[in-house]
Coordinates of C-alpha atoms and ligand atoms in Angstrom, one line a residue:
Chain A
M12 CA -11.4 31.6 -27.8
A13 CA -10.7 28.9 -25.3
D14 CA -13.5 27.9 -23.0
T15 CA -12.0 27.0 -19.6
I16 CA -13.4 24.0 -17.8
L17 CA -10.7 23.7 -15.2
K18 CA -8.8 26.6 -13.6
V19 CA -6.2 25.9 -11.0
E20 CA -4.4 28.8 -9.3
N21 CA -1.4 28.8 -7.0
L22 CA -2.0 25.3 -5.8
S23 CA 0.4 24.1 -3.1
K24 CA 0.5 21.0 -0.9
T25 CA 3.1 20.0 1.6
Y26 CA 2.7 16.6 3.3
K27 CA 3.7 16.6 6.9
V28 CA 5.2 13.3 7.7
R29 CA 5.9 12.3 11.3
K30 CA 9.5 12.0 12.2
S31 CA 10.9 13.4 8.9
A32 CA 11.1 16.5 6.9
P33 CA 7.8 17.8 5.3
I34 CA 7.5 16.9 1.7
K35 CA 6.6 19.7 -0.7
A36 CA 4.6 17.7 -3.2
V37 CA 3.0 20.5 -5.2
D38 CA 4.5 24.0 -5.2
C39 CA 2.4 26.8 -6.5
I40 CA 1.0 25.3 -9.6
S41 CA -1.4 27.2 -11.9
L42 CA -3.0 25.6 -14.9
E43 CA -6.0 25.6 -17.1
A44 CA -7.7 23.0 -19.2
Y45 CA -9.9 24.0 -22.1
R46 CA -13.0 22.3 -23.2
G47 CA -12.5 19.5 -25.7
E48 CA -8.7 19.1 -25.3
I49 CA -6.6 16.3 -24.0
L50 CA -4.1 17.8 -21.7
G51 CA -1.1 15.9 -20.6
V52 CA 0.7 16.3 -17.3
L53 CA 4.1 14.8 -17.6
G54 CA 6.6 14.3 -14.9
P55 CA 9.0 11.7 -13.4
N56 CA 8.0 9.6 -10.4
G57 CA 7.2 11.7 -7.3
A58 CA 6.8 14.9 -9.4
G59 CA 3.4 15.6 -7.8
K60 CA 1.0 14.4 -10.5
T61 CA -1.2 12.2 -8.3
T62 CA -1.3 14.8 -5.6
T63 CA -2.4 17.5 -8.1
V64 CA -5.1 15.2 -9.6
K65 CA -6.4 14.2 -6.2
M66 CA -6.6 17.9 -5.1
I67 CA -8.6 18.6 -8.3
C68 CA -10.9 15.7 -7.4
G69 CA -11.4 17.2 -3.9
L70 CA -9.8 14.1 -2.3
I71 CA -6.8 15.9 -0.9
K72 CA -7.1 19.3 0.8
P73 CA -4.6 21.8 -0.6
D74 CA -2.7 24.0 1.7
S75 CA -3.4 27.0 -0.5
G76 CA -4.7 27.9 -3.9
S77 CA -8.0 27.5 -5.6
I78 CA -9.5 25.0 -8.0
L79 CA -12.5 25.9 -10.1
I80 CA -14.3 23.2 -12.1
N81 CA -16.6 24.8 -14.6
G82 CA -16.5 27.9 -12.4
K83 CA -17.4 26.0 -9.2
D84 CA -15.0 25.8 -6.3
N85 CA -14.4 22.1 -5.6
F86 CA -14.4 22.4 -1.8
K87 CA -16.8 25.2 -1.3
Q88 CA -19.4 24.1 -3.9
R89 CA -18.5 20.5 -3.8
S90 CA -21.7 18.9 -5.2
A91 CA -21.9 21.4 -8.0
A92 CA -18.2 20.9 -8.9
M93 CA -18.4 17.1 -8.7
E94 CA -21.1 17.1 -11.3
H95 CA -18.6 18.1 -13.9
I96 CA -15.7 15.8 -13.0
S97 CA -14.9 12.2 -12.9
A98 CA -11.6 10.4 -12.4
V99 CA -9.8 7.2 -12.8
L100 CA -7.2 7.2 -10.1
E101 CA -3.8 5.7 -10.2
G102 CA -3.3 2.1 -9.4
N103 CA -6.8 1.9 -7.9
R104 CA -9.4 -0.4 -9.2
N105 CA -12.0 2.4 -9.2
I106 CA -14.7 -0.1 -10.0
Y107 CA -16.5 -2.9 -8.1
W108 CA -15.0 -6.3 -9.0
R109 CA -18.1 -8.1 -7.8
L110 CA -20.4 -6.2 -10.2
T111 CA -20.7 -6.9 -13.9
V112 CA -19.6 -4.4 -16.5
R113 CA -23.1 -3.2 -17.0
E114 CA -23.9 -3.0 -13.3
N115 CA -20.8 -0.9 -12.7
L116 CA -21.8 1.5 -15.4
E117 CA -25.3 1.8 -13.9
F118 CA -24.2 2.2 -10.3
F119 CA -21.7 4.9 -11.0
A120 CA -24.1 6.8 -13.2
G121 CA -26.5 6.9 -10.3
L122 CA -23.7 8.0 -8.0
K123 CA -23.3 11.0 -10.3
G124 CA -27.0 11.7 -10.3
K125 CA -27.8 10.2 -13.6
D126 CA -30.7 7.7 -13.8
P127 CA -29.3 4.6 -15.5
R128 CA -32.7 4.0 -17.2
A129 CA -32.6 7.5 -18.7
I130 CA -29.1 7.0 -20.1
K131 CA -29.4 3.5 -21.3
K132 CA -28.3 4.5 -24.8
E133 CA -25.1 6.1 -23.4
I134 CA -24.4 3.0 -21.4
D135 CA -24.8 0.8 -24.4
Y136 CA -22.7 3.2 -26.5
Y137 CA -19.8 3.0 -24.1
I138 CA -20.0 -0.7 -23.7
D139 CA -19.6 -1.0 -27.4
F140 CA -17.1 1.9 -27.7
F141 CA -14.7 0.2 -25.2
G142 CA -15.1 -3.2 -26.8
L143 CA -16.8 -4.7 -23.7
G144 CA -19.8 -6.0 -25.6
T145 CA -19.1 -9.7 -25.2
K146 CA -18.2 -9.2 -21.5
K147 CA -21.0 -6.9 -20.4
N148 CA -22.5 -9.5 -18.1
E149 CA -19.2 -10.7 -16.6
T150 CA -18.1 -9.5 -13.2
A151 CA -15.2 -7.1 -13.4
S152 CA -13.0 -9.5 -11.5
K153 CA -13.1 -11.8 -14.5
L154 CA -11.8 -9.2 -16.9
S155 CA -8.2 -8.7 -18.0
R156 CA -6.3 -5.8 -16.5
G157 CA -6.6 -3.9 -19.7
M158 CA -10.4 -4.5 -19.9
Q159 CA -10.8 -3.4 -16.2
Q160 CA -9.0 -0.2 -17.0
K161 CA -11.2 0.3 -20.1
L162 CA -14.2 -0.3 -17.9
A163 CA -13.0 2.2 -15.3
I164 CA -12.6 4.8 -18.1
A165 CA -16.0 3.9 -19.5
V166 CA -17.4 4.5 -16.0
A167 CA -15.8 7.9 -15.9
M168 CA -17.2 8.7 -19.3
V169 CA -20.7 7.5 -18.8
T170 CA -21.4 9.8 -15.9
G171 CA -21.4 12.6 -18.5
S172 CA -18.7 14.6 -16.7
E173 CA -17.2 17.2 -18.9
L174 CA -13.8 16.9 -17.3
V175 CA -12.3 13.4 -17.0
L176 CA -9.1 13.0 -15.1
L177 CA -7.0 9.9 -15.8
D178 CA -4.0 9.3 -13.5
E179 CA -1.5 7.1 -15.3
P180 CA -4.1 5.4 -17.4
T181 CA -1.8 3.0 -19.2
L182 CA 0.5 2.1 -16.2
G183 CA 0.9 -1.6 -15.8
L184 CA -0.8 -2.5 -19.1
D185 CA 0.8 -4.5 -21.9
V186 CA 1.7 -2.8 -25.1
K187 CA -1.5 -3.8 -26.9
A188 CA -3.8 -2.6 -24.2
S189 CA -1.9 0.6 -23.8
Y190 CA -2.2 1.4 -27.5
D191 CA -5.9 0.5 -27.4
I192 CA -6.5 2.9 -24.6
R193 CA -4.5 5.7 -26.3
D194 CA -6.6 5.3 -29.5
L195 CA -9.9 5.3 -27.5
L196 CA -8.8 8.4 -25.7
K197 CA -8.1 10.2 -28.9
Q198 CA -11.5 9.2 -30.3
I199 CA -13.3 10.3 -27.2
A200 CA -11.9 13.8 -27.4
A201 CA -12.6 14.0 -31.1
E202 CA -16.2 12.6 -30.9
N203 CA -17.5 13.7 -27.6
G204 CA -15.9 17.0 -27.0
R205 CA -14.8 15.9 -23.5
T206 CA -11.9 17.4 -21.7
V207 CA -9.4 14.8 -20.6
L208 CA -6.5 15.5 -18.3
L209 CA -4.2 12.6 -18.1
T210 CA -0.9 12.2 -16.3
S211 CA 2.0 10.1 -17.2
H212 CA 5.6 9.7 -16.8
D213 CA 5.9 8.3 -20.2
M214 CA 6.7 10.9 -22.9
N215 CA 5.3 8.6 -25.6
V216 CA 1.9 8.4 -24.1
V217 CA 1.6 12.1 -23.8
Q218 CA 3.1 12.7 -27.3
D219 CA 0.6 10.3 -28.8
T220 CA -2.6 11.4 -27.2
C221 CA -2.3 15.0 -26.0
Q222 CA -2.5 18.3 -27.7
R223 CA -1.0 20.3 -24.9
V224 CA 1.4 19.2 -22.2
I225 CA 2.5 20.5 -18.8
I226 CA 5.7 19.2 -17.5
I227 CA 6.1 19.2 -13.8
N228 CA 9.0 18.3 -11.6
S229 CA 9.4 18.5 -7.8
G230 CA 5.9 19.9 -7.7
R231 CA 6.6 22.8 -10.0
I232 CA 5.6 23.5 -13.6
I233 CA 8.8 23.8 -15.6
A234 CA 7.3 23.8 -19.1
Q235 CA 3.9 24.2 -20.6
D236 CA 3.3 24.1 -24.3
K237 CA 1.6 22.5 -27.3
V238 CA 3.0 19.0 -27.8
S239 CA 4.0 19.9 -31.3
N240 CA 6.1 22.8 -30.0
L241 CA 7.6 20.7 -27.3
M242 CA 8.6 18.0 -29.8
R243 CA 10.4 20.6 -31.8
L244 CA 12.1 21.4 -28.5
F245 CA 13.2 17.8 -28.3
D246 CA 14.2 17.8 -31.9
V247 CA 16.7 20.5 -31.5
K248 CA 20.1 19.5 -30.5
A249 CA 20.3 21.5 -27.4
F250 CA 18.3 23.1 -24.5
K251 CA 19.1 25.8 -22.1
F252 CA 18.1 25.3 -18.5
V253 CA 18.3 28.4 -16.4
A254 CA 18.4 27.7 -12.8
E255 CA 18.7 30.0 -9.9
G256 CA 20.6 29.1 -6.8
R257 CA 23.9 27.6 -6.0
L258 CA 24.7 24.2 -7.3
S259 CA 26.5 22.0 -4.8
E260 CA 29.7 20.3 -5.9
N261 CA 27.8 17.0 -5.7
L262 CA 25.2 18.2 -8.0
K263 CA 27.7 19.6 -10.5
Q264 CA 29.6 16.4 -10.4
A265 CA 26.4 14.4 -11.1
L266 CA 25.4 16.7 -14.0
T267 CA 28.7 16.5 -15.7
Q268 CA 28.4 12.7 -15.7
I269 CA 25.7 13.2 -18.3
P270 CA 27.2 12.9 -21.8
H271 CA 27.0 15.9 -24.1
L272 CA 26.3 18.3 -21.3
A273 CA 28.1 21.5 -20.7
L274 CA 27.7 23.5 -17.6
V275 CA 28.4 27.2 -17.6
E276 CA 28.0 29.5 -14.7
E277 CA 27.0 33.0 -15.5
E278 CA 26.7 36.1 -13.5
V279 CA 28.6 35.5 -10.3
D280 CA 27.2 32.2 -9.1
T281 CA 23.5 32.3 -9.5
I282 CA 22.5 31.5 -13.0
I283 CA 23.7 28.3 -14.6
T284 CA 23.3 27.4 -18.3
L285 CA 23.2 23.8 -19.3
N286 CA 23.5 22.7 -22.9
L287 CA 22.4 19.2 -23.7
E288 CA 22.3 17.3 -26.9
E289 CA 20.5 14.1 -26.1
P290 CA 16.7 14.3 -25.5
R291 CA 16.7 11.2 -23.4
N292 CA 18.9 12.9 -20.9
F293 CA 16.4 15.7 -20.5
Y294 CA 14.7 14.1 -17.6
R295 CA 17.9 13.2 -15.9
V296 CA 18.8 16.8 -15.8
V297 CA 15.5 17.9 -14.6
E298 CA 15.6 15.2 -11.9
L299 CA 19.0 16.2 -10.7
L300 CA 18.1 19.9 -10.5
G301 CA 14.9 18.9 -8.7
S302 CA 16.8 16.7 -6.2
E303 CA 18.3 19.7 -4.6
D304 CA 16.9 23.1 -3.7
V305 CA 17.5 24.6 -7.0
S306 CA 14.7 26.6 -8.6
L307 CA 14.4 26.1 -12.3
L308 CA 13.6 29.4 -14.0
S309 CA 13.1 28.2 -17.5
I310 CA 13.8 25.6 -20.1
N311 CA 14.4 26.9 -23.6
R312 CA 15.3 25.5 -26.9
Q313 CA 18.8 26.6 -27.6
E314 CA 20.0 27.6 -31.0
L315 CA 23.6 27.3 -30.6
N316 CA 25.6 30.2 -31.8
F317 CA 29.3 30.1 -32.4
E318 CA 30.2 31.5 -29.0
Q319 CA 28.1 29.0 -27.2
V320 CA 29.5 26.1 -29.2
F321 CA 32.8 27.3 -28.3
M322 CA 31.9 27.6 -24.6
E323 CA 30.4 24.2 -24.7
I324 CA 33.5 22.6 -26.2
L325 CA 35.5 24.4 -23.7
G326 CA 33.3 23.1 -20.9
R327 CA 33.5 19.6 -22.2
S328 CA 37.2 19.7 -22.5
E329 CA 37.4 20.7 -19.0
N330 CA 35.5 17.7 -18.1
G331 CA 38.0 15.4 -19.5
G332 CA 39.0 14.0 -22.8
E333 CA 36.3 11.3 -22.9
K334 CA 33.6 13.8 -23.5
M335 CA 35.7 15.6 -26.0
A336 CA 35.9 12.4 -27.9
A337 CA 32.2 11.9 -27.8
L338 CA 31.6 15.2 -29.5
Chain B
M19 CA -35.0 14.9 -3.6
A20 CA -35.4 12.8 -6.8
K21 CA -31.7 12.5 -7.0
K22 CA -31.4 11.3 -3.4
W23 CA -34.1 8.7 -4.1
L24 CA -32.0 7.7 -7.2
L25 CA -29.0 7.2 -5.0
F26 CA -30.9 5.2 -2.5
K27 CA -32.3 3.0 -5.3
Q28 CA -28.9 2.4 -6.8
L29 CA -27.3 1.5 -3.5
A30 CA -30.2 -0.8 -2.8
I31 CA -29.9 -2.5 -6.2
K32 CA -26.1 -2.9 -5.6
S33 CA -26.7 -4.5 -2.2
W34 CA -29.3 -6.8 -3.5
I35 CA -27.1 -7.9 -6.4
M36 CA -24.2 -8.6 -4.0
F37 CA -26.5 -10.4 -1.5
R38 CA -27.9 -12.6 -4.3
R39 CA -24.5 -13.2 -6.0
Y40 CA -22.8 -14.0 -2.7
F41 CA -25.8 -15.7 -1.1
F42 CA -23.9 -18.8 -0.1
N43 CA -21.4 -16.5 1.7
S44 CA -24.2 -14.9 3.6
L45 CA -25.8 -18.3 4.3
G46 CA -22.5 -19.6 5.5
G47 CA -22.4 -16.7 8.0
I48 CA -25.9 -17.5 9.3
I49 CA -25.0 -21.2 9.7
T50 CA -21.9 -20.3 11.6
L51 CA -23.9 -18.1 13.9
Y52 CA -26.4 -20.8 14.4
V53 CA -23.7 -23.4 15.2
I54 CA -22.0 -21.1 17.7
F55 CA -25.3 -20.7 19.4
L56 CA -25.8 -24.4 19.5
V57 CA -22.5 -24.8 21.3
I58 CA -23.4 -22.1 23.8
F59 CA -26.8 -23.7 24.2
L60 CA -25.5 -27.2 24.9
G61 CA -22.9 -25.9 27.2
Y62 CA -25.6 -24.0 29.1
K63 CA -27.7 -27.0 29.4
G64 CA -24.7 -28.7 31.0
I65 CA -24.4 -26.1 33.7
A66 CA -28.0 -25.1 34.0
G67 CA -28.7 -27.5 36.9
L68 CA -26.0 -25.9 39.0
G69 CA -28.1 -23.1 40.5
P70 CA -30.9 -20.6 40.2
T71 CA -31.0 -18.5 37.0
D72 CA -32.1 -15.0 36.7
Q73 CA -33.5 -13.3 33.7
Y74 CA -30.2 -12.8 32.0
L75 CA -29.0 -16.3 32.6
S76 CA -32.1 -18.1 31.5
I77 CA -32.0 -19.7 28.1
E78 CA -34.4 -17.1 26.8
G79 CA -32.1 -14.4 28.1
I80 CA -29.2 -15.8 26.3
L81 CA -31.1 -16.3 23.1
V82 CA -32.2 -12.6 23.1
G83 CA -28.7 -11.5 24.1
Y84 CA -27.2 -13.6 21.3
I85 CA -29.4 -12.0 18.7
L86 CA -28.7 -8.5 20.0
W87 CA -25.1 -9.3 19.9
Y88 CA -25.4 -10.3 16.3
L89 CA -27.2 -7.0 15.5
A90 CA -24.7 -4.9 17.4
L91 CA -21.9 -6.7 15.5
A92 CA -23.6 -6.3 12.2
A93 CA -24.3 -2.6 12.8
Y94 CA -20.8 -1.5 13.7
Q95 CA -19.1 -3.8 11.3
D96 CA -21.3 -2.7 8.4
V97 CA -20.1 0.8 8.8
A98 CA -16.5 0.2 9.6
Y99 CA -16.0 -2.6 7.1
T100 CA -18.0 -0.8 4.4
I101 CA -15.5 2.0 4.7
Q102 CA -12.5 -0.3 4.9
N103 CA -13.7 -2.5 2.0
E104 CA -14.4 0.5 -0.2
A105 CA -10.9 1.7 0.5
K106 CA -9.4 -1.7 -0.3
Q107 CA -11.4 -1.9 -3.5
G108 CA -10.3 1.5 -4.6
T109 CA -13.9 2.7 -4.7
L110 CA -14.0 4.9 -1.6
E111 CA -12.6 7.9 -3.5
Q112 CA -15.2 7.4 -6.2
L113 CA -17.9 7.5 -3.5
Y114 CA -16.4 10.7 -2.2
M115 CA -16.7 12.2 -5.7
S116 CA -20.4 11.5 -5.8
V117 CA -22.6 14.5 -6.4
H118 CA -24.7 13.5 -3.4
G119 CA -22.0 13.9 -0.9
F120 CA -20.4 11.0 1.0
G121 CA -22.6 11.5 4.0
W122 CA -25.7 10.5 2.1
V123 CA -24.0 7.6 0.4
I124 CA -22.8 6.0 3.7
G125 CA -26.0 7.0 5.5
F126 CA -28.3 5.3 2.9
Q127 CA -26.0 2.4 2.7
Q128 CA -26.4 1.9 6.4
I129 CA -30.1 2.0 6.3
I130 CA -30.0 -0.7 3.6
N131 CA -27.5 -2.7 5.6
A132 CA -29.7 -2.4 8.7
F133 CA -32.6 -3.9 6.7
Y134 CA -30.5 -6.9 5.8
S135 CA -29.2 -7.3 9.4
L136 CA -32.8 -7.3 10.7
L137 CA -33.8 -9.8 8.1
I138 CA -30.9 -12.1 9.0
A139 CA -31.5 -11.6 12.7
G140 CA -35.1 -12.6 12.2
I141 CA -34.3 -15.8 10.3
L142 CA -31.6 -16.6 12.9
A143 CA -34.1 -16.0 15.8
F144 CA -36.6 -18.2 14.2
F145 CA -34.3 -21.2 13.9
L146 CA -32.9 -20.6 17.4
M147 CA -36.4 -20.6 18.8
L148 CA -37.2 -23.7 16.9
T149 CA -34.1 -25.5 18.2
T150 CA -34.5 -24.5 21.8
G151 CA -38.3 -24.8 21.8
K152 CA -38.5 -21.4 23.6
W153 CA -40.8 -19.1 21.8
L154 CA -40.1 -15.5 22.5
N155 CA -42.6 -12.6 22.4
I156 CA -42.1 -11.2 18.9
D157 CA -44.1 -8.1 19.1
L158 CA -42.8 -6.2 16.1
L159 CA -44.6 -3.0 17.0
S160 CA -42.7 -2.8 20.2
L161 CA -39.5 -4.4 19.0
L162 CA -38.7 -2.5 15.8
P163 CA -38.3 0.9 17.4
L164 CA -36.1 -0.5 20.1
L165 CA -34.0 -2.6 17.6
T166 CA -33.6 0.5 15.4
L167 CA -32.3 2.4 18.4
E168 CA -29.8 -0.3 19.1
L169 CA -28.7 -0.3 15.4
I170 CA -28.3 3.5 15.5
C171 CA -26.3 3.3 18.6
F172 CA -23.9 0.7 17.2
A173 CA -23.7 2.5 13.9
G174 CA -22.3 5.4 15.9
V175 CA -19.6 3.0 17.2
G176 CA -19.0 1.9 13.7
F177 CA -18.5 5.4 12.4
A178 CA -15.9 6.1 15.1
L179 CA -14.1 3.0 14.2
G180 CA -14.4 3.6 10.5
G181 CA -12.9 7.0 11.0
L182 CA -10.0 5.6 12.9
M183 CA -9.5 3.1 10.1
L184 CA -9.1 5.9 7.6
I185 CA -6.2 7.1 9.6
F186 CA -4.6 4.1 11.2
K187 CA -5.5 1.7 8.4
R188 CA -4.6 -1.6 10.1
I189 CA -6.7 -1.8 13.2
D190 CA -8.4 -5.1 12.4
S191 CA -7.1 -6.8 15.5
Y192 CA -8.7 -4.0 17.6
M193 CA -11.9 -4.5 15.8
Q194 CA -11.8 -8.1 17.0
I195 CA -11.6 -7.0 20.5
V196 CA -14.6 -4.7 20.1
Q197 CA -16.6 -7.7 19.2
F198 CA -16.1 -9.1 22.7
V199 CA -16.7 -5.7 24.3
L200 CA -20.0 -5.7 22.6
I201 CA -21.1 -8.9 24.3
F202 CA -20.6 -7.0 27.6
F203 CA -22.6 -4.0 26.4
V204 CA -25.6 -6.0 25.3
A205 CA -25.5 -8.5 28.2
A206 CA -24.7 -6.3 31.2
P207 CA -27.7 -5.5 33.3
P208 CA -28.1 -1.6 33.4
S209 CA -27.8 -1.6 37.2
N210 CA -26.0 1.7 37.6
W211 CA -25.8 5.0 35.7
L212 CA -22.5 4.3 34.1
L213 CA -23.9 1.1 32.6
R214 CA -27.1 2.8 31.5
L215 CA -25.0 5.2 29.5
M216 CA -22.9 2.5 27.8
P217 CA -23.8 1.9 24.1
G218 CA -26.8 -0.3 23.8
T219 CA -26.9 -1.6 27.3
L220 CA -30.2 0.0 28.4
G221 CA -31.8 -0.7 25.1
A222 CA -30.8 -4.3 25.3
S223 CA -32.5 -4.6 28.7
L224 CA -35.7 -3.1 27.3
I225 CA -35.6 -5.6 24.4
Q226 CA -35.2 -8.3 27.0
K227 CA -38.2 -7.1 28.8
V228 CA -40.3 -7.2 25.5
M229 CA -39.0 -10.4 24.1
N230 CA -38.5 -12.3 27.2
G231 CA -40.7 -10.6 29.7
G232 CA -43.7 -10.2 27.3
E233 CA -44.0 -6.5 28.0
A234 CA -45.2 -4.0 25.3
L235 CA -43.4 -0.8 24.4
W236 CA -45.9 1.4 26.2
Q237 CA -45.5 -0.6 29.4
L238 CA -41.9 0.2 29.7
A239 CA -40.7 3.1 31.9
W240 CA -40.8 6.3 29.8
Q241 CA -37.6 7.5 31.5
D242 CA -35.9 4.4 30.2
L243 CA -37.2 4.9 26.7
L244 CA -36.2 8.5 26.7
L245 CA -32.8 7.7 27.9
T246 CA -32.4 5.0 25.3
V247 CA -33.3 7.4 22.5
G248 CA -30.9 10.0 23.9
V249 CA -28.0 7.5 24.3
A250 CA -28.5 6.1 20.8
L251 CA -28.5 9.6 19.2
A252 CA -25.6 10.7 21.4
Y253 CA -23.4 7.7 20.2
L254 CA -24.5 8.3 16.6
L255 CA -23.5 12.0 16.7
L256 CA -20.3 11.3 18.6
G257 CA -19.4 8.6 16.1
V258 CA -20.1 10.8 13.1
A259 CA -18.2 13.6 14.7
I260 CA -15.2 11.4 15.2
Y261 CA -15.5 10.1 11.7
R262 CA -15.6 13.7 10.3
I263 CA -12.5 14.7 12.2
C264 CA -10.6 11.6 10.9
E265 CA -11.9 12.2 7.4
R266 CA -10.6 15.8 7.4
K267 CA -7.2 14.5 8.7
A268 CA -7.1 11.8 6.0
M269 CA -7.8 14.5 3.4
K270 CA -5.0 16.6 4.7
S271 CA -2.5 13.8 4.8
G272 CA -3.6 12.5 1.4
T273 CA -4.4 9.0 2.7
L274 CA -8.2 8.9 2.1
G275 CA -8.1 6.1 -0.4
H276 CA -4.9 4.4 0.8
Y277 CA -5.1 1.0 2.3
Ligands
LIG402 N1 0.0 10.7 1.4 C1 1.3 11.1 1.3 N2 2.0 11.4 2.4 C2 3.3 11.8 2.4 N3 4.0 12.0 1.2 C3 3.3 11.7 0.1 C4 2.0 11.3 0.0 N4 1.6 11.1 -1.2 C5 2.6 11.5 -2.0 N5 3.7 11.8 -1.2 C6 5.0 12.3 -1.7 O1 4.8 13.5 -2.4 C7 5.5 13.6 -3.6 C8 4.6 13.6 -4.8 O2 3.9 12.4 -4.9 P1 2.9 12.1 -6.1 O3 2.3 10.8 -5.8 O4 1.9 13.3 -6.2 O5 3.8 12.0 -7.4 P2 3.5 11.4 -8.8 O6 4.0 12.5 -9.8 O7 2.1 11.0 -8.9 O8 4.5 10.2 -8.8 P3 4.3 8.8 -9.5 O9 4.8 8.9 -10.9 O10 5.2 7.9 -8.7 O11 2.9 8.4 -9.4 C9 6.4 12.3 -3.6 O12 7.6 12.7 -3.0 C10 5.7 11.4 -2.7 O13 6.6 10.5 -2.0
LIG403 MG1 1.3 9.3 -9.3

């Protein structure tokens, strides 16, 4: 059923940094985006979101793996691939501050091979759509931060690209501007059938705008599901993280600091089960596991059965009375 | 082809808008150049009586040299600073995502910039000639090909520096040094082979012969012309090659748009 616009396979990227250990930013990521959906890529700082986005944009060369945009390889068939993709990159201005709203839209349309005169209607439409009508002849430098971000997104839209990548589109915006942009994004997908891939480290943004979400941490995909399913995941009182590899004493100690968490080692010393009751600690656990060389095999909702509850209580009690009391 | 023309048109429109909107900026630049020349001119008049002057040290020679220096400066700075500014503005990565390929974007942009540089050089030359009362031989048919070769040559230097900027980012202070090295390149007489192979040096001497010596293009030694063409293309190709290497490196290290 699903029509794939973006297909990423086994993408990896390690940054070689002089005088320090190489940084594995993206580790064998595979994902697909389907036409017409808003796909969220969620992950904490340094998870590898920007690196992934820029590789898809053909701005960073991956070490390995392939990226197909509408079936075109984004390095080997660059021009063809670039026709279908536009991006608003993180923290960047992405637009010319010295050009007006309209001039920006016209210039970037040309850059994507669209004659601004031929798409005048679209340009007017997006000026209105993003509420830039009264500012269309102002230079971008005179717009508020939120308006500038709207213009950047409008520029990405007006080029007619089917796939629009937005890296942290609401970062640094005030609450009102952030909500505005979220609403606009939802409308865009609904009305124009575009595919939007947006990254965020903010669960709320993703929950609010996306249908499907991919969670990445330390360059790896650790969960991938419909947002509705994932929310159910968060609703449930507990999760089970299955991690392979030996946990160091330091890591164990750090994990047990987290309230409502129980750590159970299964099968010799390779598989560890963690039960956790508070959703807001979810990231903390992921982060801690990611901070060391532990490979996370899966994250699952955990329906606690009696035995597990028992084990958990046991685990907590071993961690001291304080946590017992919190139960 | 239609798409390439569209790109060229959009880049030209953008340049024109910027030129118009920041006209007083550009004007300020021209006035500064004019004032600097006046200082040189008055200083020269002060020492002119001291001894015999050859072609390069005559006021006409200095005038031509000054304009060539401006053009050289404009050509390499246009490339290098275009790349730097785009990176600073966060638009370089957008240009890289163009359907036309970045090579076309920067190439066309350079042609457009060269047009403005020649225009400004023309205006500057007019006022300098008016001030000094020395009217040079403005034989456009002979001059434009030679000036274009100079621009091509220094654009090559600009590409090399632009590439280095992608990697090392903060090399502004070195760029300043290059400005002064350029004076040497356009002012040195091409008296030996090494100097003849320096960027722009031989071309500058030919332009001196036209503007200052009143010769026409076809009166110049064909060996010199051929060498000037060869040198210009060689520097352009070398510059572009260096740029591409740096670009590939920046794409590997993920620093293309960083500044
Ligand atoms: N150009 C680079 N050179 C070296 N290391 C880099 C470079 N860019 C990113 N990194 C490192 O790679 C890892 C992933 O970075 P990336 O920017 O992709 O993460 P992110 O998920 O976008 O984070 P954030 O939420 O902070 O934007 C981080 O550890 C980061 O420090
Ligand atoms: Mg990022």
